[in-house]
């Protein structure tokens, strides 16, 4: 009791002592209530700990034996490709662990410029600029490019990074219904009074596995004098005949003005993002894009890995061509079993379940059967549209896919998701 009295007396002597403690206690109460609400809604997100390299087969902490991984963005299986790893080690040895600087001070090495030039060639654009992530690329684009005289028109289901990037800019904002070209046209008509009009869409939507109708979007953009921006994070490297993305897949590479994408998925899976497009735009971003100006340069090892991944992709499209058959095998078998799979022909295969708790429990039971998948629920997806998002990789075998389907059928019946 004496110690407590001394402590309280010290707090009274300290300016604002009790008030500070009271404010902290209030904060803790607010946070605990919010966290308990997340738990109660069944949307709590736990992080499973992987103790091996990323790949189709992984080791998971506290679970014996190998686990089949069906939820990584490792579309081409390059995250642990020996040549990609070796390129990273070589860059680490030659150029060091990092630059300790942003790009414009003393943070630009020859490998950064070489990778930017390679990205521009890959996408057949003028120039490219690297960012720490594509989230940074998206938050750095709109504020630097658009003014209060301009307008941005965005699909309602665009990625959170696009939404956040648009919020930062002062342009007039229009949101059109998902993939609804009639609504986009109406919004374009309404936006004719603005200086620039930028139509903004994901190429492939990461939660639903559907693909933007870029031919129609580009046609409307041309009719109404608009520019087209596409986020290609879930398309670069594996959609289109040579993996250039949805603009190649749909034959509109010459009509899309700006592309943002990532090095952290198909292209090695480490980190990093980029913008590629007209030369003057890239030059403006180097002068005004805040995430670029105020973030450290990409580490040399990441640059080396991504550069090698692009080399492998440009040398051969064999890996790209293997994706379609494997994706179709999974989708057809799951639909035959009675599951609803969102999207079409994309390696993202969302198994639609509706209930958040059901998705979480089924994912846990899949892990017990040696299959690593994750349940997605609000706020990542809309309420009532919880799902388990399965992602097919070029390095999954047909046997891997069949085993995954068999586990889904067993778990689905256990939880009443299948008859």
Short mmCIF file of C-alpha atoms in Angstrom, two decimals:
data_model
loop_
_atom_site.label_atom_id
_atom_site.label_comp_id
_atom_site.label_asym_id
_atom_site.label_seq_id
_atom_site.Cartn_x
_atom_site.Cartn_y
_atom_site.Cartn_z
CA UNK A 1 0.00 0.00 0.00
CA UNK A 2 2.87 2.34 0.90
CA UNK A 3 4.50 1.76 -2.50
CA UNK A 4 1.23 2.52 -4.24
CA UNK A 5 0.87 5.76 -2.28
CA UNK A 6 4.39 6.82 -3.21
CA UNK A 7 3.67 6.06 -6.88
CA UNK A 8 0.45 8.09 -6.82
CA UNK A 9 2.19 10.95 -5.07
CA UNK A 10 4.90 10.96 -7.74
CA UNK A 11 2.27 11.06 -10.44
CA UNK A 12 0.59 14.01 -8.72
CA UNK A 13 3.90 15.88 -8.68
CA UNK A 14 4.49 15.12 -12.37
CA UNK A 15 2.70 17.66 -14.60
CA UNK A 16 -0.34 16.01 -16.10
CA UNK A 17 0.57 12.63 -14.58
CA UNK A 18 -2.93 11.44 -13.75
CA UNK A 19 -4.31 12.86 -16.98
CA UNK A 20 -1.70 10.97 -19.01
CA UNK A 21 -2.48 7.71 -17.22
CA UNK A 22 -6.19 8.32 -17.69
CA UNK A 23 -5.77 8.97 -21.40
CA UNK A 24 -3.72 5.78 -21.79
CA UNK A 25 -6.33 3.77 -19.89
CA UNK A 26 -9.04 5.23 -22.11
CA UNK A 27 -7.05 4.29 -25.22
CA UNK A 28 -6.56 0.73 -23.98
CA UNK A 29 -10.27 0.39 -23.33
CA UNK A 30 -11.17 1.64 -26.81
CA UNK A 31 -8.65 -0.67 -28.48
CA UNK A 32 -9.67 -3.75 -26.49
CA UNK A 33 -13.32 -3.15 -27.34
CA UNK A 34 -12.45 -2.84 -31.03
CA UNK A 35 -10.32 -5.98 -30.97
CA UNK A 36 -13.02 -7.95 -29.17
CA UNK A 37 -15.47 -6.89 -31.85
CA UNK A 38 -13.17 -8.29 -34.53
CA UNK A 39 -12.88 -11.59 -32.64
CA UNK A 40 -16.62 -11.77 -32.10
CA UNK A 41 -17.35 -11.22 -35.79
CA UNK A 42 -15.09 -14.12 -36.72
CA UNK A 43 -12.83 -11.86 -38.81
CA UNK A 44 -9.69 -12.08 -36.64
CA UNK A 45 -6.62 -12.63 -38.81
CA UNK A 46 -3.88 -14.81 -37.36
CA UNK A 47 -0.46 -15.12 -38.94
CA UNK A 48 0.84 -18.62 -39.53
CA UNK A 49 4.62 -18.84 -39.33
CA UNK A 50 6.46 -20.44 -42.25
CA UNK A 51 9.85 -21.93 -41.41
CA UNK A 52 11.06 -22.64 -44.96
CA UNK A 53 11.45 -20.98 -48.33
CA UNK A 54 8.32 -19.95 -50.21
CA UNK A 55 7.20 -22.55 -52.71
CA UNK A 56 4.49 -25.09 -53.56
CA UNK A 57 5.60 -27.13 -50.53
CA UNK A 58 6.48 -25.37 -47.30
CA UNK A 59 7.15 -26.03 -43.63
CA UNK A 60 4.85 -24.42 -41.06
CA UNK A 61 5.73 -23.79 -37.42
CA UNK A 62 4.29 -26.37 -34.99
CA UNK A 63 3.06 -28.62 -37.82
CA UNK A 64 5.01 -31.74 -38.73
CA UNK A 65 5.54 -32.69 -42.35
CA UNK A 66 5.38 -30.74 -45.58
CA UNK A 67 2.40 -28.52 -46.42
CA UNK A 68 1.04 -27.76 -49.90
CA UNK A 69 0.80 -23.98 -50.28
CA UNK A 70 -2.19 -22.78 -52.30
CA UNK A 71 -2.40 -19.14 -51.23
CA UNK A 72 0.86 -17.45 -52.31
CA UNK A 73 1.18 -14.87 -55.09
CA UNK A 74 4.11 -16.95 -56.33
CA UNK A 75 2.42 -17.40 -59.70
CA UNK A 76 5.48 -18.53 -61.68
CA UNK A 77 7.27 -20.29 -58.82
CA UNK A 78 10.22 -17.90 -59.08
CA UNK A 79 10.41 -16.94 -55.37
CA UNK A 80 12.84 -19.79 -54.73
CA UNK A 81 14.17 -20.35 -58.26
CA UNK A 82 17.91 -21.10 -58.00
CA UNK A 83 18.90 -18.56 -60.65
CA UNK A 84 16.82 -15.85 -59.00
CA UNK A 85 18.39 -16.60 -55.60
CA UNK A 86 21.88 -16.59 -57.09
CA UNK A 87 21.24 -13.23 -58.77
CA UNK A 88 20.17 -11.80 -55.42
CA UNK A 89 23.29 -13.11 -53.72
CA UNK A 90 25.50 -11.68 -56.46
CA UNK A 91 23.86 -8.24 -56.19
CA UNK A 92 24.20 -8.35 -52.40
CA UNK A 93 27.90 -9.14 -52.69
CA UNK A 94 28.61 -6.55 -55.39
CA UNK A 95 26.35 -3.65 -54.35
CA UNK A 96 25.86 -4.18 -50.60
CA UNK A 97 22.88 -4.57 -48.31
CA UNK A 98 21.34 -1.18 -49.05
CA UNK A 99 21.89 2.46 -49.94
CA UNK A 100 20.95 4.23 -46.68
CA UNK A 101 19.47 6.93 -48.88
CA UNK A 102 16.59 7.95 -51.06
CA UNK A 103 17.12 7.83 -54.79
CA UNK A 104 17.80 11.52 -55.53
CA UNK A 105 20.46 11.96 -52.82
CA UNK A 106 22.86 9.02 -53.12
CA UNK A 107 20.55 6.06 -53.57
CA UNK A 108 20.67 5.28 -57.30
CA UNK A 109 22.94 2.49 -58.49
CA UNK A 110 23.45 1.17 -61.98
CA UNK A 111 21.29 -1.88 -61.19
CA UNK A 112 18.31 0.38 -60.36
CA UNK A 113 18.56 2.16 -63.71
CA UNK A 114 19.08 -1.13 -65.55
CA UNK A 115 15.99 -2.69 -63.96
CA UNK A 116 13.86 0.37 -64.77
CA UNK A 117 14.96 0.19 -68.40
CA UNK A 118 14.23 -3.55 -68.48
CA UNK A 119 10.72 -3.02 -67.05
CA UNK A 120 10.00 -0.36 -69.68
CA UNK A 121 11.15 -2.70 -72.48
CA UNK A 122 9.08 -5.55 -71.06
CA UNK A 123 5.91 -3.45 -71.07
CA UNK A 124 6.85 -1.65 -74.31
CA UNK A 125 6.69 1.76 -72.64
CA UNK A 126 9.00 4.81 -72.64
CA UNK A 127 10.34 4.64 -69.10
CA UNK A 128 9.76 3.20 -65.62
CA UNK A 129 10.30 4.24 -62.00
CA UNK A 130 10.84 1.91 -59.03
CA UNK A 131 9.09 2.14 -55.64
CA UNK A 132 9.42 0.12 -52.42
CA UNK A 133 6.04 -1.47 -53.23
CA UNK A 134 3.17 -1.12 -55.68
CA UNK A 135 1.14 0.29 -52.79
CA UNK A 136 3.66 3.15 -52.81
CA UNK A 137 3.45 3.42 -56.59
CA UNK A 138 -0.33 3.76 -56.37
CA UNK A 139 -0.29 6.27 -53.53
CA UNK A 140 2.41 8.25 -55.32
CA UNK A 141 0.83 8.53 -58.77
CA UNK A 142 -2.47 10.38 -58.53
CA UNK A 143 -1.40 13.21 -56.23
CA UNK A 144 1.59 13.99 -58.45
CA UNK A 145 -0.32 13.77 -61.75
CA UNK A 146 -3.83 15.12 -61.14
CA UNK A 147 -4.96 18.61 -60.05
CA UNK A 148 -8.33 20.10 -59.05
CA UNK A 149 -8.91 20.70 -62.77
CA UNK A 150 -8.85 16.95 -63.49
CA UNK A 151 -11.05 13.91 -62.87
CA UNK A 152 -10.34 10.30 -61.94
CA UNK A 153 -12.88 7.53 -62.63
CA UNK A 154 -12.36 4.39 -60.56
CA UNK A 155 -13.92 0.91 -60.53
CA UNK A 156 -15.68 0.44 -57.18
CA UNK A 157 -13.71 -2.76 -56.43
CA UNK A 158 -10.26 -1.38 -57.16
CA UNK A 159 -7.47 -2.33 -54.75
CA UNK A 160 -7.18 -0.46 -51.45
CA UNK A 161 -3.91 1.14 -52.57
CA UNK A 162 -5.65 2.73 -55.57
CA UNK A 163 -8.45 3.97 -53.34
CA UNK A 164 -5.95 5.47 -50.90
CA UNK A 165 -3.94 7.03 -53.72
CA UNK A 166 -7.04 8.65 -55.18
CA UNK A 167 -8.02 10.01 -51.76
CA UNK A 168 -4.70 11.85 -51.59
CA UNK A 169 -5.20 13.73 -54.85
CA UNK A 170 -7.36 16.84 -55.38
CA UNK A 171 -8.98 15.72 -58.63
CA UNK A 172 -12.75 15.26 -58.94
CA UNK A 173 -13.58 11.67 -58.08
CA UNK A 174 -16.06 9.41 -59.86
CA UNK A 175 -16.70 5.79 -58.93
CA UNK A 176 -18.35 3.46 -61.43
CA UNK A 177 -20.01 0.13 -60.71
CA UNK A 178 -17.75 -2.91 -60.97
CA UNK A 179 -17.08 -3.78 -64.65
CA UNK A 180 -20.20 -1.79 -65.64
CA UNK A 181 -19.37 -0.08 -68.92
CA UNK A 182 -22.72 1.73 -69.17
CA UNK A 183 -22.06 3.34 -65.79
CA UNK A 184 -18.49 4.20 -66.78
CA UNK A 185 -19.78 5.88 -69.94
CA UNK A 186 -22.28 7.91 -67.92
CA UNK A 187 -19.50 9.02 -65.57
CA UNK A 188 -17.25 9.92 -68.52
CA UNK A 189 -20.02 12.05 -69.99
CA UNK A 190 -20.41 13.81 -66.65
CA UNK A 191 -16.64 14.35 -66.42
CA UNK A 192 -16.27 16.07 -69.78
CA UNK A 193 -16.02 19.45 -68.06
CA UNK A 194 -12.63 18.56 -66.54
CA UNK A 195 -9.16 19.05 -68.05
CA UNK A 196 -7.82 15.48 -67.83
CA UNK A 197 -9.90 12.34 -67.31
CA UNK A 198 -8.12 9.23 -66.02
CA UNK A 199 -9.97 5.90 -66.02
CA UNK A 200 -8.47 3.73 -63.29
CA UNK A 201 -8.88 -0.04 -62.94
CA UNK A 202 -7.24 -3.19 -61.73
CA UNK A 203 -6.33 -5.42 -64.66
CA UNK A 204 -7.20 -8.53 -62.66
CA UNK A 205 -9.15 -8.08 -59.44
CA UNK A 206 -7.34 -9.87 -56.63
CA UNK A 207 -10.32 -10.86 -54.50
CA UNK A 208 -12.62 -12.12 -57.26
CA UNK A 209 -10.30 -13.31 -60.00
CA UNK A 210 -12.18 -11.40 -62.70
CA UNK A 211 -10.54 -9.38 -65.45
CA UNK A 212 -11.31 -5.81 -66.45
CA UNK A 213 -12.89 -5.42 -69.94
CA UNK A 214 -9.99 -3.34 -71.20
CA UNK A 215 -11.12 -3.35 -74.82
CA UNK A 216 -14.38 -1.66 -73.86
CA UNK A 217 -12.66 0.63 -71.36
CA UNK A 218 -10.13 1.77 -73.96
CA UNK A 219 -12.87 2.28 -76.54
CA UNK A 220 -14.82 4.51 -74.15
CA UNK A 221 -11.65 6.35 -73.14
CA UNK A 222 -10.91 7.09 -76.78
CA UNK A 223 -14.47 8.26 -77.44
CA UNK A 224 -14.47 10.64 -74.46
CA UNK A 225 -10.84 11.79 -74.56
CA UNK A 226 -9.69 10.00 -71.43
CA UNK A 227 -6.47 8.28 -70.37
CA UNK A 228 -6.33 4.72 -69.03
CA UNK A 229 -4.44 3.51 -65.96
CA UNK A 230 -4.20 -0.21 -65.11
CA UNK A 231 -2.86 -1.87 -61.96
CA UNK A 232 -1.32 -5.14 -63.17
CA UNK A 233 -0.13 -6.67 -59.89
CA UNK A 234 -2.16 -9.85 -60.43
CA UNK A 235 -1.40 -10.07 -64.15
CA UNK A 236 2.24 -9.15 -64.78
CA UNK A 237 4.28 -12.21 -65.64
CA UNK A 238 1.53 -14.69 -66.46
CA UNK A 239 -1.45 -13.16 -68.30
CA UNK A 240 -1.16 -12.72 -72.06
CA UNK A 241 0.79 -14.88 -74.52
CA UNK A 242 4.15 -13.66 -73.18
CA UNK A 243 3.09 -12.61 -69.68
CA UNK A 244 2.94 -8.87 -70.32
CA UNK A 245 -0.43 -8.62 -68.56
CA UNK A 246 -4.09 -7.93 -69.26
CA UNK A 247 -3.35 -5.29 -71.87
CA UNK A 248 -1.47 -7.92 -73.89
CA UNK A 249 -4.13 -10.55 -73.17
CA UNK A 250 -6.85 -8.27 -74.56
CA UNK A 251 -4.80 -6.67 -77.35
CA UNK A 252 -4.74 -3.07 -76.07
CA UNK A 253 -1.08 -2.54 -75.15
CA UNK A 254 -0.96 0.57 -77.34
CA UNK A 255 -4.08 2.06 -75.72
CA UNK A 256 -3.23 1.85 -72.01
CA UNK A 257 -1.37 5.00 -70.91
CA UNK A 258 -0.01 4.05 -67.48
CA UNK A 259 0.75 0.72 -65.82
CA UNK A 260 1.57 0.15 -62.18
CA UNK A 261 2.68 -3.27 -61.05
CA UNK A 262 4.74 -5.21 -58.55
CA UNK A 263 7.97 -7.17 -58.26
CA UNK A 264 6.56 -8.89 -55.19
CA UNK A 265 4.33 -11.50 -56.83
CA UNK A 266 5.19 -13.30 -60.09
CA UNK A 267 8.51 -11.49 -60.60
CA UNK A 268 10.50 -13.07 -57.80
CA UNK A 269 8.15 -12.33 -54.94
CA UNK A 270 10.53 -10.22 -52.84
CA UNK A 271 9.33 -6.61 -52.79
CA UNK A 272 9.11 -3.51 -54.93
CA UNK A 273 6.71 -1.89 -57.34
CA UNK A 274 6.85 0.41 -60.31
CA UNK A 275 5.10 2.80 -62.67
CA UNK A 276 5.76 2.56 -66.39
CA UNK A 277 4.42 4.85 -69.09
CA UNK A 278 5.22 8.05 -70.98
CA UNK A 279 8.67 9.49 -70.38
CA UNK A 280 7.48 12.93 -69.18
CA UNK A 281 5.16 11.28 -66.63
CA UNK A 282 8.02 9.22 -65.16
CA UNK A 283 10.18 12.35 -65.02
CA UNK A 284 7.41 14.20 -63.16
CA UNK A 285 7.08 11.35 -60.66
CA UNK A 286 10.80 11.53 -59.92
CA UNK A 287 10.30 15.21 -59.03
CA UNK A 288 6.98 15.08 -57.15
CA UNK A 289 5.96 11.58 -56.08
CA UNK A 290 6.25 11.59 -52.29
CA UNK A 291 6.69 7.81 -51.70
CA UNK A 292 9.56 7.88 -54.22
CA UNK A 293 11.18 11.03 -52.85
CA UNK A 294 10.96 10.05 -49.18
CA UNK A 295 11.58 6.28 -49.25
CA UNK A 296 14.90 4.45 -49.33
CA UNK A 297 15.98 2.81 -52.55
CA UNK A 298 15.11 -0.82 -53.18
CA UNK A 299 17.82 -3.07 -51.67
CA UNK A 300 20.28 -4.41 -54.26
CA UNK A 301 19.40 -8.06 -53.55
CA UNK A 302 15.73 -7.36 -54.35
CA UNK A 303 16.72 -5.57 -57.55
CA UNK A 304 18.97 -8.46 -58.58
CA UNK A 305 16.26 -11.06 -57.98
CA UNK A 306 13.61 -9.11 -59.92
CA UNK A 307 15.97 -8.47 -62.82
CA UNK A 308 16.76 -12.16 -63.16
CA UNK A 309 13.06 -13.07 -62.94
CA UNK A 310 12.36 -10.73 -65.86
CA UNK A 311 15.24 -12.28 -67.81
CA UNK A 312 13.78 -15.76 -67.33
CA UNK A 313 10.35 -14.58 -68.38
CA UNK A 314 11.59 -12.81 -71.51
CA UNK A 315 13.73 -15.79 -72.54
CA UNK A 316 10.81 -18.25 -72.62
CA UNK A 317 7.04 -18.25 -72.18
CA UNK A 318 6.90 -21.96 -71.31
CA UNK A 319 6.08 -21.25 -67.66
CA UNK A 320 3.33 -18.82 -68.66
CA UNK A 321 1.67 -21.33 -70.95
CA UNK A 322 1.47 -23.99 -68.23
CA UNK A 323 -0.75 -21.81 -66.05
CA UNK A 324 -3.99 -22.01 -68.02
CA UNK A 325 -4.34 -25.81 -67.96
CA UNK A 326 -3.59 -26.04 -64.24
CA UNK A 327 -6.04 -23.27 -63.44
CA UNK A 328 -8.77 -24.91 -65.50
CA UNK A 329 -8.13 -28.26 -63.83
CA UNK A 330 -8.72 -26.81 -60.37
CA UNK A 331 -11.74 -24.71 -61.34
CA UNK A 332 -13.53 -27.51 -63.21
CA UNK A 333 -12.98 -30.10 -60.47
CA UNK A 334 -14.14 -27.74 -57.72
CA UNK A 335 -17.25 -26.70 -59.64
CA UNK A 336 -18.06 -30.33 -60.39
CA UNK A 337 -17.87 -31.02 -56.65
CA UNK A 338 -20.47 -28.32 -56.01
CA UNK A 339 -18.38 -25.30 -55.00
CA UNK A 340 -18.91 -21.80 -56.41
CA UNK A 341 -15.68 -20.37 -57.83
CA UNK A 342 -15.63 -16.65 -58.59
CA UNK A 343 -13.98 -15.14 -61.65
CA UNK A 344 -12.99 -16.94 -64.82
CA UNK A 345 -9.72 -18.38 -66.15
CA UNK A 346 -7.52 -16.58 -63.64
CA UNK A 347 -5.16 -18.44 -61.25
CA UNK A 348 -6.94 -16.62 -58.42
CA UNK A 349 -9.78 -19.04 -57.65
CA UNK A 350 -11.99 -17.69 -54.83
CA UNK A 351 -14.06 -20.45 -53.20
CA UNK A 352 -17.17 -18.49 -52.22
CA UNK A 353 -18.60 -19.37 -48.79
CA UNK A 354 -20.35 -16.22 -47.57
CA UNK A 355 -19.88 -16.65 -43.82
CA UNK A 356 -16.65 -15.34 -42.28
CA UNK A 357 -16.50 -17.89 -39.50
CA UNK A 358 -17.13 -20.75 -41.95
CA UNK A 359 -14.28 -19.56 -44.19
CA UNK A 360 -11.90 -19.31 -41.23
CA UNK A 361 -12.83 -22.72 -39.79
CA UNK A 362 -12.60 -24.47 -43.15
CA UNK A 363 -9.16 -22.95 -43.77
CA UNK A 364 -7.99 -24.22 -40.38
CA UNK A 365 -9.25 -27.72 -41.17
CA UNK A 366 -7.60 -27.62 -44.58
CA UNK A 367 -4.27 -26.99 -42.84
CA UNK A 368 -4.83 -30.08 -40.69
CA UNK A 369 -5.04 -32.00 -43.98
CA UNK A 370 -1.78 -30.53 -45.27
CA UNK A 371 -3.21 -27.69 -47.42
CA UNK A 372 -2.28 -24.07 -46.65
CA UNK A 373 -5.14 -21.71 -47.59
CA UNK A 374 -6.54 -18.61 -45.88
CA UNK A 375 -10.09 -17.40 -45.30
CA UNK A 376 -10.80 -13.85 -46.47
CA UNK A 377 -13.51 -11.79 -44.81
CA UNK A 378 -14.49 -8.20 -44.04
CA UNK A 379 -12.85 -5.67 -44.33
CA UNK A 380 -10.69 -7.34 -47.01
CA UNK A 381 -13.88 -8.33 -48.88
CA UNK A 382 -17.47 -7.04 -48.44
CA UNK A 383 -19.57 -8.39 -45.59
CA UNK A 384 -21.40 -11.57 -46.53
CA UNK A 385 -18.87 -12.44 -49.25
CA UNK A 386 -16.27 -14.35 -47.25
CA UNK A 387 -14.25 -16.85 -49.23
CA UNK A 388 -11.14 -18.98 -49.28
CA UNK A 389 -8.91 -17.62 -52.02
CA UNK A 390 -6.95 -20.37 -53.74
CA UNK A 391 -4.05 -19.40 -55.99
CA UNK A 392 -2.60 -21.74 -58.58
CA UNK A 393 1.13 -21.64 -59.30
CA UNK A 394 3.02 -22.86 -62.34
CA UNK A 395 5.01 -25.14 -60.03
CA UNK A 396 1.97 -26.98 -58.67
CA UNK A 397 1.69 -30.48 -60.11
CA UNK A 398 -1.57 -32.05 -61.23
CA UNK A 399 -1.29 -34.32 -58.20
CA UNK A 400 -1.00 -31.25 -55.94
CA UNK A 401 -4.15 -29.78 -57.45
CA UNK A 402 -6.11 -33.02 -57.13
CA UNK A 403 -5.06 -33.39 -53.49
CA UNK A 404 -6.22 -29.84 -52.76
CA UNK A 405 -9.62 -30.51 -54.35
CA UNK A 406 -10.03 -33.74 -52.37
CA UNK A 407 -9.30 -31.89 -49.13
CA UNK A 408 -11.83 -29.18 -50.00
CA UNK A 409 -14.52 -31.77 -50.65
CA UNK A 410 -13.83 -33.51 -47.35
CA UNK A 411 -13.77 -30.29 -45.33
CA UNK A 412 -16.73 -28.84 -47.20
CA UNK A 413 -18.87 -31.83 -46.28
CA UNK A 414 -17.66 -31.69 -42.69
CA UNK A 415 -18.85 -28.08 -42.33
CA UNK A 416 -22.04 -28.38 -44.37
CA UNK A 417 -20.74 -26.30 -47.29
CA UNK A 418 -21.38 -29.32 -49.54
CA UNK A 419 -24.23 -31.83 -49.31
#
